[in-house]
Structure formats: C-alpha cells, structure tokens
Coordinates of C-alpha atoms and ligand atoms in Angstrom, one line a residue:
M1 CA -3.7 -10.9 30.4
A2 CA -5.6 -14.1 29.6
S3 CA -9.1 -13.8 28.2
P4 CA -11.8 -14.9 30.7
S5 CA -13.5 -18.3 29.7
F6 CA -17.2 -18.9 30.1
Q7 CA -19.3 -21.8 30.7
A8 CA -23.0 -22.3 29.9
P9 CA -25.0 -20.8 33.0
K10 CA -25.8 -23.3 35.8
G11 CA -28.8 -25.4 34.9
T12 CA -28.4 -25.0 31.3
R13 CA -26.5 -27.1 28.7
D14 CA -25.1 -26.9 25.2
I15 CA -26.6 -29.7 23.1
L16 CA -24.2 -30.9 20.4
A17 CA -24.8 -33.4 17.5
P18 CA -25.7 -36.1 17.4
Q19 CA -27.8 -35.4 20.5
S20 CA -29.2 -32.3 18.9
T21 CA -30.1 -34.4 15.9
R22 CA -31.9 -36.7 18.2
Q23 CA -33.8 -34.1 20.0
R24 CA -35.0 -32.8 16.6
A25 CA -36.1 -36.3 15.5
L26 CA -38.0 -36.6 18.8
I27 CA -39.8 -33.2 18.0
D28 CA -40.4 -34.5 14.4
L29 CA -42.0 -37.5 15.6
F30 CA -44.2 -35.6 18.1
A31 CA -45.2 -33.3 15.4
D32 CA -46.2 -36.3 13.2
T33 CA -48.1 -37.9 16.0
V34 CA -50.3 -34.9 16.9
E35 CA -50.7 -33.5 13.3
R36 CA -52.3 -36.8 12.3
A37 CA -55.0 -35.7 14.9
S38 CA -55.3 -32.2 13.4
Y39 CA -53.2 -30.3 15.9
G40 CA -51.6 -27.2 14.1
E41 CA -48.2 -25.7 15.4
V42 CA -48.4 -22.4 17.5
S43 CA -45.4 -20.5 18.2
T44 CA -45.5 -17.8 21.0
P45 CA -43.0 -15.4 22.4
I46 CA -40.4 -16.8 24.8
F47 CA -41.2 -13.8 27.1
E48 CA -44.5 -12.3 28.3
D49 CA -46.0 -9.7 30.5
I50 CA -45.5 -11.5 33.9
G51 CA -49.2 -11.1 34.6
V52 CA -49.8 -13.9 32.1
F53 CA -47.9 -16.3 34.4
L54 CA -49.4 -15.1 37.7
R55 CA -52.3 -17.1 36.6
L56 CA -50.3 -20.3 37.3
G57 CA -51.0 -19.8 41.0
E58 CA -49.7 -17.5 43.7
S59 CA -48.9 -20.4 45.9
T60 CA -47.0 -22.4 43.3
D61 CA -43.1 -22.7 43.3
V62 CA -43.2 -21.8 39.7
V63 CA -44.5 -18.4 40.5
T64 CA -43.1 -17.6 43.9
K65 CA -39.5 -18.9 43.5
E66 CA -38.8 -20.0 40.0
M67 CA -39.7 -17.2 37.7
Y68 CA -36.9 -15.5 35.5
D69 CA -38.4 -12.0 35.4
F70 CA -36.9 -8.5 34.9
E71 CA -38.0 -5.0 33.9
D72 CA -37.4 -4.2 30.3
K73 CA -36.0 -0.7 29.1
D74 CA -39.5 0.7 29.2
G75 CA -40.2 -0.6 32.8
R76 CA -42.4 -3.4 31.7
H77 CA -42.5 -6.4 34.2
I78 CA -41.4 -9.3 31.9
A79 CA -40.8 -12.9 32.6
L80 CA -39.3 -15.7 30.5
R81 CA -42.0 -18.4 30.1
P82 CA -41.9 -21.2 32.7
E83 CA -44.5 -23.1 30.7
L84 CA -46.6 -22.7 27.6
T85 CA -50.2 -23.3 28.5
A86 CA -50.7 -19.7 29.9
S87 CA -49.1 -18.3 26.7
V88 CA -51.2 -20.4 24.4
V89 CA -54.3 -19.3 26.3
R90 CA -53.2 -15.7 26.2
A91 CA -52.8 -16.0 22.4
Y92 CA -56.3 -17.6 22.1
V93 CA -57.9 -14.7 23.9
Q94 CA -55.9 -12.3 21.7
H95 CA -56.8 -13.9 18.4
R96 CA -60.1 -15.7 19.2
P97 CA -59.5 -18.6 16.5
A98 CA -62.5 -20.7 15.6
L99 CA -63.2 -23.4 18.2
P100 CA -62.3 -26.1 18.9
W101 CA -58.8 -24.8 18.6
K102 CA -56.2 -27.6 18.7
V103 CA -52.5 -26.7 18.7
W104 CA -49.0 -28.2 19.5
Y105 CA -45.9 -26.6 20.4
E106 CA -42.3 -27.1 21.2
G107 CA -39.5 -25.0 22.8
P108 CA -37.5 -24.0 25.7
Q109 CA -38.9 -23.1 29.1
F110 CA -37.3 -21.3 32.1
R111 CA -37.6 -22.2 35.7
Y112 CA -35.1 -21.2 38.4
E113 CA -35.0 -24.5 39.9
K114 CA -32.1 -26.3 41.9
P115 CA -30.5 -28.2 39.0
Q116 CA -29.9 -31.9 39.3
A117 CA -30.0 -34.9 36.9
G118 CA -33.1 -34.3 34.7
R119 CA -33.8 -31.0 36.2
F120 CA -32.7 -27.9 34.5
R121 CA -33.2 -24.2 34.5
Q122 CA -33.7 -24.3 30.7
F123 CA -35.5 -27.2 29.4
T124 CA -37.5 -28.2 26.3
Q125 CA -41.1 -29.1 26.2
V126 CA -43.4 -30.5 23.5
G127 CA -47.1 -30.2 24.2
I128 CA -50.6 -29.8 23.0
E129 CA -53.6 -27.7 24.0
A130 CA -57.1 -28.0 22.8
L131 CA -59.7 -25.4 23.6
G132 CA -63.5 -25.1 23.1
T133 CA -65.1 -28.3 24.4
S134 CA -65.8 -30.1 27.7
D135 CA -66.4 -33.4 25.9
P136 CA -64.7 -36.1 27.9
E137 CA -63.8 -37.8 24.6
L138 CA -61.3 -34.8 24.1
D139 CA -59.6 -35.8 27.3
V140 CA -59.3 -39.3 26.0
E141 CA -58.0 -38.1 22.8
V142 CA -55.2 -35.9 24.5
I143 CA -54.2 -38.6 26.9
W144 CA -54.1 -41.2 24.0
L145 CA -51.8 -38.8 21.9
A146 CA -49.2 -38.6 24.8
N147 CA -49.5 -42.4 25.2
Q148 CA -49.2 -43.0 21.6
F149 CA -46.0 -40.7 21.4
Y150 CA -44.2 -42.6 24.2
E151 CA -45.0 -45.7 22.3
R152 CA -43.8 -44.6 19.1
L153 CA -40.4 -43.7 20.8
G154 CA -40.2 -47.3 21.9
L155 CA -40.7 -46.4 25.5
R156 CA -42.4 -49.4 27.4
Q157 CA -42.0 -48.3 31.1
V158 CA -44.2 -45.1 31.2
S159 CA -47.1 -45.2 33.7
L160 CA -50.0 -42.9 33.5
L161 CA -51.4 -41.4 36.8
L162 CA -54.9 -40.1 36.6
N163 CA -57.1 -38.0 38.9
S164 CA -60.0 -35.5 38.8
L165 CA -59.6 -32.4 40.6
G166 CA -63.2 -31.2 40.6
D167 CA -64.3 -27.6 39.5
P168 CA -65.5 -24.4 41.2
T169 CA -69.0 -26.0 41.7
C170 CA -67.6 -28.7 44.2
R171 CA -64.0 -27.6 45.0
P172 CA -64.7 -25.0 47.7
A173 CA -66.6 -27.7 49.9
Y174 CA -63.7 -30.2 49.4
L175 CA -61.0 -27.5 50.2
A176 CA -63.0 -26.6 53.4
A177 CA -62.9 -30.2 54.2
L178 CA -59.3 -30.5 53.4
E179 CA -58.3 -27.5 55.3
A180 CA -60.3 -28.6 58.4
Y181 CA -58.5 -31.8 58.3
F182 CA -55.0 -30.4 57.9
R183 CA -55.8 -27.8 60.7
D184 CA -56.7 -30.8 63.0
H185 CA -53.1 -32.2 62.3
V186 CA -51.3 -28.9 61.9
G187 CA -48.8 -29.9 64.8
D188 CA -47.8 -32.8 62.7
L189 CA -47.2 -31.0 59.3
S190 CA -43.8 -29.6 58.2
E191 CA -43.2 -26.0 58.8
Q192 CA -43.4 -25.3 54.8
S193 CA -46.8 -27.1 54.6
V194 CA -48.2 -25.1 57.4
L195 CA -47.3 -22.0 55.2
T196 CA -48.7 -23.6 52.2
L197 CA -51.9 -24.4 54.0
D198 CA -52.6 -20.8 54.5
L199 CA -52.3 -20.2 50.7
N200 CA -53.8 -23.3 49.2
P201 CA -54.6 -26.5 51.2
L202 CA -54.6 -28.6 47.9
R203 CA -50.9 -27.9 47.5
V204 CA -50.2 -29.4 50.8
L205 CA -51.1 -32.8 49.1
D206 CA -48.1 -32.0 46.8
S207 CA -45.6 -32.0 49.6
K208 CA -42.8 -34.5 49.1
R209 CA -41.5 -34.0 52.8
P210 CA -41.4 -37.3 54.6
E211 CA -42.8 -35.9 57.7
D212 CA -46.0 -34.9 55.8
Q213 CA -46.7 -38.3 54.2
A214 CA -48.6 -39.9 56.9
I215 CA -51.1 -37.0 57.3
I216 CA -51.5 -36.7 53.6
D217 CA -52.3 -40.4 53.3
G218 CA -55.3 -39.9 55.6
A219 CA -56.5 -36.7 53.9
P220 CA -60.0 -36.4 52.4
L221 CA -60.1 -37.1 48.6
M222 CA -61.5 -34.8 45.8
V223 CA -62.8 -37.9 43.9
D224 CA -65.1 -38.5 46.9
H225 CA -66.4 -34.8 46.6
L226 CA -67.2 -34.6 42.9
T227 CA -70.7 -33.5 41.9
P228 CA -72.5 -36.2 40.1
E229 CA -72.0 -34.5 36.7
L230 CA -68.3 -34.3 37.3
A231 CA -68.2 -37.9 38.6
E232 CA -69.9 -38.8 35.4
H233 CA -67.3 -36.8 33.3
F234 CA -64.5 -38.6 35.0
G235 CA -66.2 -42.0 34.5
Q236 CA -66.4 -41.2 30.8
V237 CA -62.8 -40.4 30.5
R238 CA -61.8 -43.6 32.2
A239 CA -64.1 -45.6 30.1
G240 CA -62.8 -44.1 26.9
L241 CA -59.2 -44.9 28.0
D242 CA -60.3 -48.4 28.7
Q243 CA -62.0 -48.5 25.2
L244 CA -58.6 -47.6 23.7
G245 CA -56.6 -50.0 25.8
V246 CA -54.7 -47.2 27.5
S247 CA -53.8 -48.4 31.1
Y248 CA -53.6 -46.0 33.9
H249 CA -53.4 -45.8 37.8
L250 CA -56.1 -43.8 39.6
S251 CA -54.0 -41.5 41.7
P252 CA -56.5 -39.6 44.0
R253 CA -53.7 -37.4 45.7
L254 CA -52.3 -36.3 42.5
V255 CA -52.0 -32.6 42.4
R256 CA -50.1 -30.8 39.8
G257 CA -47.4 -28.1 40.4
L258 CA -49.7 -25.5 38.7
D259 CA -53.0 -24.1 40.0
Y260 CA -55.1 -23.7 36.9
Y261 CA -56.4 -27.4 36.8
T262 CA -59.9 -28.5 36.9
L263 CA -61.4 -32.0 36.4
T264 CA -59.1 -34.5 34.6
T265 CA -55.5 -34.2 35.5
F266 CA -52.6 -36.7 34.8
E267 CA -48.9 -37.3 35.0
F268 CA -46.7 -39.8 33.1
A269 CA -44.0 -41.3 35.1
A270 CA -40.9 -43.1 33.5
D271 CA -40.3 -46.0 35.7
A272 CA -36.8 -46.4 34.3
L273 CA -35.7 -43.0 35.8
D274 CA -34.9 -42.2 39.5
S275 CA -38.2 -41.4 41.2
A276 CA -37.2 -37.9 42.1
Q277 CA -37.2 -36.8 38.5
N278 CA -39.3 -39.5 36.7
A279 CA -42.3 -37.1 35.7
V280 CA -41.8 -37.1 31.9
G281 CA -45.1 -35.2 31.2
G282 CA -48.2 -34.1 32.7
G283 CA -51.4 -32.1 32.0
G284 CA -55.1 -31.7 32.5
R285 CA -58.2 -29.5 32.0
Y286 CA -58.0 -25.8 32.9
D287 CA -61.6 -24.7 32.3
G288 CA -61.3 -21.3 34.0
L289 CA -57.9 -20.1 32.5
A290 CA -59.2 -18.4 29.5
E291 CA -61.6 -16.4 31.7
S292 CA -58.8 -15.4 34.2
L293 CA -57.0 -14.1 31.1
G294 CA -59.7 -11.8 30.1
G295 CA -61.4 -14.1 27.6
P296 CA -64.8 -15.7 27.4
P297 CA -65.4 -18.8 29.4
T298 CA -63.7 -21.6 27.3
P299 CA -62.9 -25.1 28.5
G300 CA -59.5 -26.3 27.6
I301 CA -57.3 -29.4 28.1
G302 CA -53.6 -30.2 27.3
F303 CA -50.2 -31.6 28.3
A304 CA -46.6 -30.8 28.2
L305 CA -43.9 -33.4 28.0
G306 CA -40.2 -32.9 29.2
V307 CA -38.0 -33.6 26.2
D308 CA -34.8 -33.6 28.2
R309 CA -36.2 -36.3 30.6
I310 CA -37.9 -38.2 27.8
L311 CA -34.4 -38.6 26.2
L312 CA -33.0 -39.7 29.6
A313 CA -35.8 -42.4 29.7
C314 CA -34.9 -43.4 26.3
D315 CA -31.4 -43.9 27.3
A316 CA -32.5 -45.9 30.3
E317 CA -34.5 -48.3 28.2
G318 CA -32.0 -48.4 25.3
V319 CA -34.6 -47.0 22.7
F320 CA -34.7 -44.1 20.2
D321 CA -31.0 -43.9 19.3
A322 CA -29.6 -40.7 17.8
P323 CA -30.1 -40.8 14.0
T324 CA -26.8 -41.1 12.1
I325 CA -25.5 -37.9 10.8
D326 CA -22.4 -39.4 9.1
P327 CA -21.9 -38.4 5.5
E328 CA -22.6 -41.0 2.8
V329 CA -19.8 -39.8 0.6
F330 CA -16.5 -38.2 1.4
V331 CA -14.7 -36.2 -1.5
V332 CA -11.0 -36.3 -1.5
D333 CA -9.7 -33.9 -4.2
V334 CA -5.9 -33.9 -5.0
S335 CA -6.5 -32.6 -8.6
G336 CA -5.3 -29.1 -7.8
A337 CA -8.4 -28.0 -9.9
H338 CA -10.9 -27.3 -7.2
V339 CA -13.1 -30.1 -8.4
A340 CA -14.4 -30.7 -4.8
L341 CA -16.5 -27.6 -4.9
E342 CA -18.7 -28.7 -7.8
L343 CA -18.6 -32.3 -6.9
T344 CA -20.0 -31.8 -3.4
A345 CA -22.6 -29.3 -4.7
D346 CA -23.7 -31.8 -7.4
L347 CA -24.0 -34.8 -5.0
R348 CA -25.7 -32.7 -2.3
N349 CA -28.2 -31.4 -4.9
H350 CA -29.0 -35.1 -5.6
G351 CA -29.8 -35.7 -1.9
I352 CA -26.5 -37.5 -1.1
R353 CA -25.1 -36.5 2.3
T354 CA -21.5 -35.3 1.4
D355 CA -18.5 -33.9 3.2
R356 CA -15.0 -33.1 1.9
A357 CA -11.5 -32.5 3.1
W358 CA -9.9 -28.9 3.3
D359 CA -6.6 -27.1 2.9
N360 CA -5.4 -28.9 -0.1
R361 CA -3.6 -31.5 1.9
S362 CA -1.9 -34.7 0.7
M363 CA -3.8 -37.7 -0.5
K364 CA -2.7 -39.6 2.6
A365 CA -3.9 -36.8 4.9
Q366 CA -7.3 -36.5 3.2
M367 CA -7.9 -40.1 3.1
K368 CA -7.3 -40.3 6.8
V369 CA -10.0 -37.6 7.4
S370 CA -12.2 -39.6 5.0
D371 CA -11.9 -42.7 7.2
R372 CA -12.6 -40.8 10.3
S373 CA -15.8 -39.4 8.8
N374 CA -17.6 -42.8 8.8
A375 CA -18.6 -42.3 5.2
A376 CA -19.7 -45.2 3.1
F377 CA -17.8 -44.1 0.0
A378 CA -14.7 -41.9 -0.8
V379 CA -14.9 -40.2 -4.1
I380 CA -11.3 -39.4 -5.2
I381 CA -10.2 -37.1 -7.9
G382 CA -6.5 -36.7 -8.7
E383 CA -4.8 -35.6 -12.0
D384 CA -5.5 -38.9 -13.9
E385 CA -9.1 -38.9 -13.0
L386 CA -9.4 -35.2 -14.1
A387 CA -7.6 -36.0 -17.5
A388 CA -10.3 -38.9 -18.0
D389 CA -13.3 -37.0 -16.8
S390 CA -13.7 -39.6 -14.1
V391 CA -13.5 -40.2 -10.4
T392 CA -12.3 -43.0 -8.3
V393 CA -15.0 -44.5 -6.0
R394 CA -13.7 -46.4 -3.0
D395 CA -16.0 -48.7 -1.0
L396 CA -15.1 -47.8 2.7
R397 CA -17.3 -50.2 4.4
G398 CA -18.1 -53.1 2.1
D399 CA -15.8 -55.2 -0.2
T400 CA -16.5 -53.7 -3.7
G401 CA -12.9 -52.3 -3.6
Q402 CA -12.6 -49.2 -5.9
Q403 CA -13.8 -48.4 -9.4
L404 CA -13.2 -45.7 -12.0
I405 CA -16.6 -44.1 -12.8
P406 CA -17.1 -41.6 -15.6
R407 CA -18.2 -38.2 -13.9
S408 CA -21.5 -38.4 -15.8
D409 CA -22.4 -41.7 -14.2
L410 CA -21.3 -40.8 -10.6
V411 CA -24.7 -39.8 -9.2
A412 CA -26.5 -42.8 -10.7
Y413 CA -23.7 -45.1 -9.6
L414 CA -23.8 -43.8 -6.0
Q415 CA -27.5 -43.7 -5.7
N416 CA -27.6 -47.3 -6.7
Q417 CA -24.9 -48.3 -4.2
L418 CA -26.4 -46.3 -1.4
G419 CA -30.0 -47.9 -2.0
Ligands
HAM501 P1 -45.4 -29.3 34.2 O1 -45.8 -30.6 34.9 O2 -44.9 -28.2 35.1 O3 -46.6 -29.0 33.4 O4 -44.3 -29.7 33.2 C1 -44.3 -30.7 32.2 C2 -43.1 -31.5 32.0 O5 -42.0 -30.7 31.8 C3 -42.7 -32.3 33.4 O6 -43.5 -33.4 33.4 C4 -41.3 -32.6 33.1 O7 -41.1 -33.7 32.2 C5 -40.8 -31.4 32.3 N1 -40.1 -30.4 33.1 C6 -40.7 -29.4 34.1 N2 -39.8 -28.8 34.8 C7 -38.5 -29.2 34.3 C8 -37.2 -29.0 34.6 N3 -36.9 -28.0 35.4 N4 -36.3 -29.7 33.9 C9 -36.6 -30.7 33.0 N5 -37.8 -30.9 32.8 C10 -38.9 -30.2 33.4 C11 -46.6 -27.9 32.5 O8 -45.8 -27.2 32.2 C12 -48.0 -27.6 32.0 N6 -48.0 -26.5 31.2 C13 -48.6 -28.8 31.3 C14 -50.0 -28.6 30.7 C15 -50.2 -28.4 29.4 N7 -51.1 -28.6 31.3 C16 -52.0 -28.4 30.5 N8 -51.6 -28.2 29.3

C-alpha cells in the first residue's frame, strides 16, 4: 500500500532557502535597528494560558474566532499565541524588570484566519514593546523606529496612519455618543455590525462591509472627545513626528483589531500591496494592559510588523533581495585520498563559504555539480596535485583561467581573490 503523503497545513508554508535566508536577514536588520535604541530581545513561550489572550478583547475576531486553543494533558486551557504584546506584558508582570523596560521580539504567531495572499494561519512578526512611561516622546521613538526599519529595507511606499483612541477618562462618554449614533442608524447597519454594537461600538468602526461605510463615515470621532491632557499628548506626538520628518496621515476612524489600545494608535500600509492585505504593521499604547494582567498600573506602547507581508511589499517594490548563499569555493576531489574532507574544513575555518561533491564521482561529473553551484572558484585535487602538495584553482566566473597553487598558499590566495 502506498504511504500517505502530507502537505503543510492550510494557511501555513514551508520557507526554503534563499527565502528563509532573506527572512533571517530581515530579522537581523530589525534587531540592528532597534538594538541601536537599546531594546533588548525577549523570548516568551509560543503557548500561554488562554487567559493571557482573553485580554485582547472579547469582541475581537482574534479572540472569538481565531484562537488555536486546546486542553493539555493536565486539563489546562492553553492557546497558541496570536500576537506577542499580551505575552510580553505577562512576562513583565511576572518578572518586574526595572522601568522603562524596552524589548524587541520576533517569531511565529497563530490565527485561525481564512488564508489568502498575505494572510496566513502561521505568520511571523517582529516588534517592540516599551513599558514604564507615558512620555509622548516615547511614542515618537517607537513610531520612528518602525519607519526607520522600513526605510532601511528600501521600502518607499509605506504610509503611516495615526489616531488617538483616548483613555478611560474620556472614552466612556465617547462610546456612549458613538453607541447612540449607531443605534439611531441601526436599520442601515449590517447584521454583523448590529451584533458587534452590543459588544463594543468602537469595533463597528473597524467594519469593512460596504453597507456600513456610509454610516461609519458620519460617526462621531474620538479625537473630538479627548480630554485637554490627552489632546495635548496627541499634539506632542504629532509635533515630535514632524520634528523628525516622519510623515503621517491622521486617520480618525482607525481602530485596531485588538481591544487593549489607549491614546496613540497607528498602522502602516504598504501602498504597493493589494488594499485588502496591505497592513504591514501596527501598534499603539496599551496603558491598562499590565493592570488587567494582575500587575501594577504601567503605561506601555509598541508595535508588531508582519514579516511575511513586508517581504511581499519588498517584492512589489523590487527591494531587499535575498542575500546570496552560493558557495565561494567548490572542492572537486578525484585524488582518491579523501583530501576534500580536510580542504573543506580548512577553508570553512578561514571563513570561506565552501561546498564539495559527493560519492567519489568522475572529474566530469564533479565539475558539472561545481558549475551548478554558482561558486566563484573550483579547487581541484587529483593524483598529480596530491603528489605536488598543490591544488588547481579554476576561476569559474572571471577570466583568470586556472593555476596550480601550493596547498600552504591556498587560503591566502583565495582570500585575496575573493576580496
Ligand atoms: P496586529 O495588527 O494584529 O497587531 O498585527 C500586526 C501585523 O501582523 C499586521 O499589521 C500584519 O502585518 C501582521 N499580521 C497579522 N495577522 C496576519 C496574518 N494572518 N497573516 C500575515 N500577517 C499578519 C498586533 O499583533 C499587536 N500585538 C501589535 C502591537 C504591539 N501593539 C502594541 N504592541
């Protein structure tokens, strides 16, 4: 009977080289960008007690529809993380590091979404979180860092959408006004939005259903209901962005897909991608989250960027190519004396990317593999070279032809040639 064959689960992908190398290069560039600003890496478990994620909001799709949750063998209710902010704040509450606490992360997230281009059930995020101060200049630093990262990747068509969502001092009055407005127009709202209205009127603003748009366009705005202090905070964030030359669009109807946000919220849209999946990152303040996870009141702000989508945006803009992983040198050993073992070890120890042929095949067969490898040089060793304690170095790309080089000079010769 034939063995069954399997495919990666729906909504997941295998990422092979060179795309995996490109993804790692992106993460390295992100780390470099945020470590320059003193963010240290934090690594939290891929699964948590589901209670950690219920803080994302009982009316959000992430909680109601998309959680990968299960009972473990001891009956604990566990979920695969759909995002990292709640996990990072849980870690903060558990360890109480000195404030301000500035961290960055990367890793896979899991959401049971309907897969489509740029939307996966397992996807990778990079992000930062900064806890411990409400200073609006921190908001500016955080947004500037995301902007800086996109710029360093070479992306030119990323827009920043900015809003302030208020806080518990002014949001109840706004929510009451918003709810009253939607109740007045309930007959014109989609069925789904009527249900959402009962749970959280703010989330109705997030509806993408065409029948809701006209009503949403006329809805009262949070920015018009901010207390003077919060309006001042938002003004300082905007002034800081202006000072650093970061351009943004005020987006007063921007609500994010998670409920913990307060004050500054933002999203980055890649204009080169199809508008349905063009959000390449988002974030904001979440000043009540630490308390809701059992910690002391601690303000916080951060963002997460979708690595898979950013790479699609890079493709669309033709930037940030996959780095080369071709070998620099390919060893062809027909000496019958297992010289390739030591030669490859020696070259690799000297930092030269080196590959080799296998199975003791003929010179012609090994040279064919060498050509296919895209290496710059073939290092060939046969019986004659062995007798002369030398190797033949053949230039596979340039026009230096081939030369006999003493074994003892090989590393220096190649380092010189490879620059
Ligand atoms: P989020 O907006 O849910 O925010 O996700 C951030 C980014 O992750 C999105 O802009 C998108 O690029 C990517 N993303 C989300 N879902 C998918 C998916 N199914 N497939 C591919 N990419 C996806 C958060 O996760 C918050 N934790 C951000 C944050 C950090 N807020 C404060 N700190």
